[in-house]
């Protein structure tokens, strides 16, 4: 056996008992290995992270060094760290392909790397020899004299974005300190409304933040930023107030360096669509919008002259540090005739919109932005000029961020669009424009959402370099605008979450922050909370909150309509009609209110009143495809399939992507005994929405009429794969199993139905009948008894007949 030699740096390792045990394990591993060195071929090690010449901030915690090794036999690696003179300052071994220095080691490494680079070498040692000839790898790193000196505020989001939007309380906000060994603490969480873009005044005194943008309200909070930050209703503005209550999101708003003004994109339209891609689950970019200013001192809104031409979209505003200029992204606007959207991201003309959207999804049509600069001129605006190096390059240029010292602009560039673009890279130019240079820190998978440190020495940004969950990185920017390789902010990475919208805050890195969303308990946002509770299925809780809103604001028509919708879903129809009546009395010009009431009246059998309401809904909004579709349902109920089909075709002309309308159309055709036509519509609906069970259930019903029982069962199988708890599909399939004498499968389906409705005595009764047919009398008797116990009295007769 070879003698085991291992050098332990005094005073570092022996103070850490757990590491001592690990070293002992290494020693034993090598002692028991044999001296046979039959395979002396060299192997290649590649250090994956950090990169060579990485420059670390002096206060950052230790990184995790990671490498790959193409050897199939090595299971031990030796790490050697040498100071600039070549003296060994750390020497250790690991059985893992990553290593994070202990705190004392990292402190020693940073001290040694302050003036010149230090070398980190990694060499493999196989289990059959500790003297194996291997090809190791070496990188050199340095430690900057420039501190970061500020924490990073960022948002943490589960993916895909559709899931996050439907589970808003799972989104959280954090304040991260790069010098902390702990994960960045949550400072705002469990709020049922969507918070989004945020910004801070230059001195870190004020926080400005979207707080409800995705719930169709342009609400925006501007408040003092302190350890106990409260988001109160009296600190809120609503961008819709700038345009007489007309809808707007208020996109990508930014507070001015002195905290007096906020600039935002209003009168906006945008593509805001989910995609079936975990990594890039959303396509977003604005295609209409002007820049609007809010003055906190005068409490007034006004358009920024020179950035309010509606032939263009103006977005991504960013202030110069002296407040004299606003930088923004601009492109030719797309208007209603082309897009089918009047405002926001919700289409009015669905047919036009779907064609408009599809061209972008297929990348047949691209949307490119140029960066412009306009003088603020104390709010008077001026002439917007394209920024050289960030415009007229046949690429999309967006998210300009100006360094606090006023020297540089870093922006994002991709082939097209904005946000979540795989090919996006960070570029740098002088603040007045110039030749653009690609930053070295860019990774190979999306680089965006960047922010300068208050001292203009460091830049943080987001990237998907390590997978679908966006992580935060940092890079050093020197006085000539050159950057160093990217550093992963490991303590700001949260497993299973995308970290995005990072923003440096000019405050102490050790700040202990708590943000209290007080506005949620106040009236305007109680309405938003109630609406979201309803979307989540918490109907009774939503009604309780709507009650509070109505008690405080008896003329709030949205609250009455929202509560009526909850009552309708709870089958409390009289209450629902009463609330819809009140909402219409207060606000008689909203199409959706008549649509809701008319639909419910139709379900209640009052067809005359229902037709009247749906006609009114169509008169107020000629693009209301739902009104045409729901009127078609009424005509089916009245036995008028030809008239129903006419309405369904009108609905489809407005929105050809609504799968449910094709299901209804197919049902009307089936009513006319046009079974082939019905199947065609159901098949098309299933292709439109591959996760929709209803078309398969509908197809099964047609196939039953065609005596194609096995085909019907196959369709129900697919429906139940999509919706395992679909009671109607289970009941239909159970009947077909009985017809084909597949009794055990029918019993299995009844067991599943009983799980869903455990107090339904009829289910136990029907299951017992099937068990009688299958010859299982004992099981049948138990189920007849259960049926009787659940209140189904017909079971008593058969219990007496079969179970004496």
Short mmCIF file of C-alpha atoms in Angstrom, two decimals, residues 526-550 559 562-567 569-570:
data_model
loop_
_atom_site.label_atom_id
_atom_site.label_comp_id
_atom_site.label_asym_id
_atom_site.label_seq_id
_atom_site.Cartn_x
_atom_site.Cartn_y
_atom_site.Cartn_z
CA UNK A 526 -60.65 44.60 -1.55
CA UNK A 527 -62.56 44.47 -4.85
CA UNK A 528 -59.47 43.09 -6.64
CA UNK A 529 -58.94 40.56 -3.85
CA UNK A 530 -62.55 39.37 -4.09
CA UNK A 531 -62.30 38.96 -7.87
CA UNK A 532 -59.14 36.90 -7.54
CA UNK A 533 -60.64 34.74 -4.78
CA UNK A 534 -63.49 34.02 -7.17
CA UNK A 535 -61.09 33.01 -9.94
CA UNK A 536 -59.39 30.66 -7.51
CA UNK A 537 -62.74 29.01 -6.70
CA UNK A 538 -63.06 30.43 -3.17
CA UNK A 539 -66.63 31.59 -3.88
CA UNK A 540 -67.93 32.09 -0.34
CA UNK A 541 -64.78 33.92 0.72
CA UNK A 542 -65.12 36.14 -2.35
CA UNK A 543 -68.74 36.95 -1.43
CA UNK A 544 -67.66 37.97 2.08
CA UNK A 545 -65.14 40.42 0.63
CA UNK A 546 -67.63 41.73 -1.96
CA UNK A 547 -70.04 42.38 0.94
CA UNK A 548 -67.43 44.55 2.66
CA UNK A 549 -66.82 46.52 -0.54
CA UNK A 550 -70.56 47.09 -1.05
CA UNK A 559 -68.74 44.62 -6.73
CA UNK A 562 -68.76 40.19 -9.10
CA UNK A 563 -70.93 39.06 -6.20
CA UNK A 564 -73.72 38.13 -8.61
CA UNK A 565 -71.29 35.94 -10.52
CA UNK A 566 -70.34 34.15 -7.30
CA UNK A 567 -74.02 33.60 -6.41
CA UNK A 569 -71.84 29.71 -9.51
CA UNK A 570 -73.28 28.68 -6.14
#
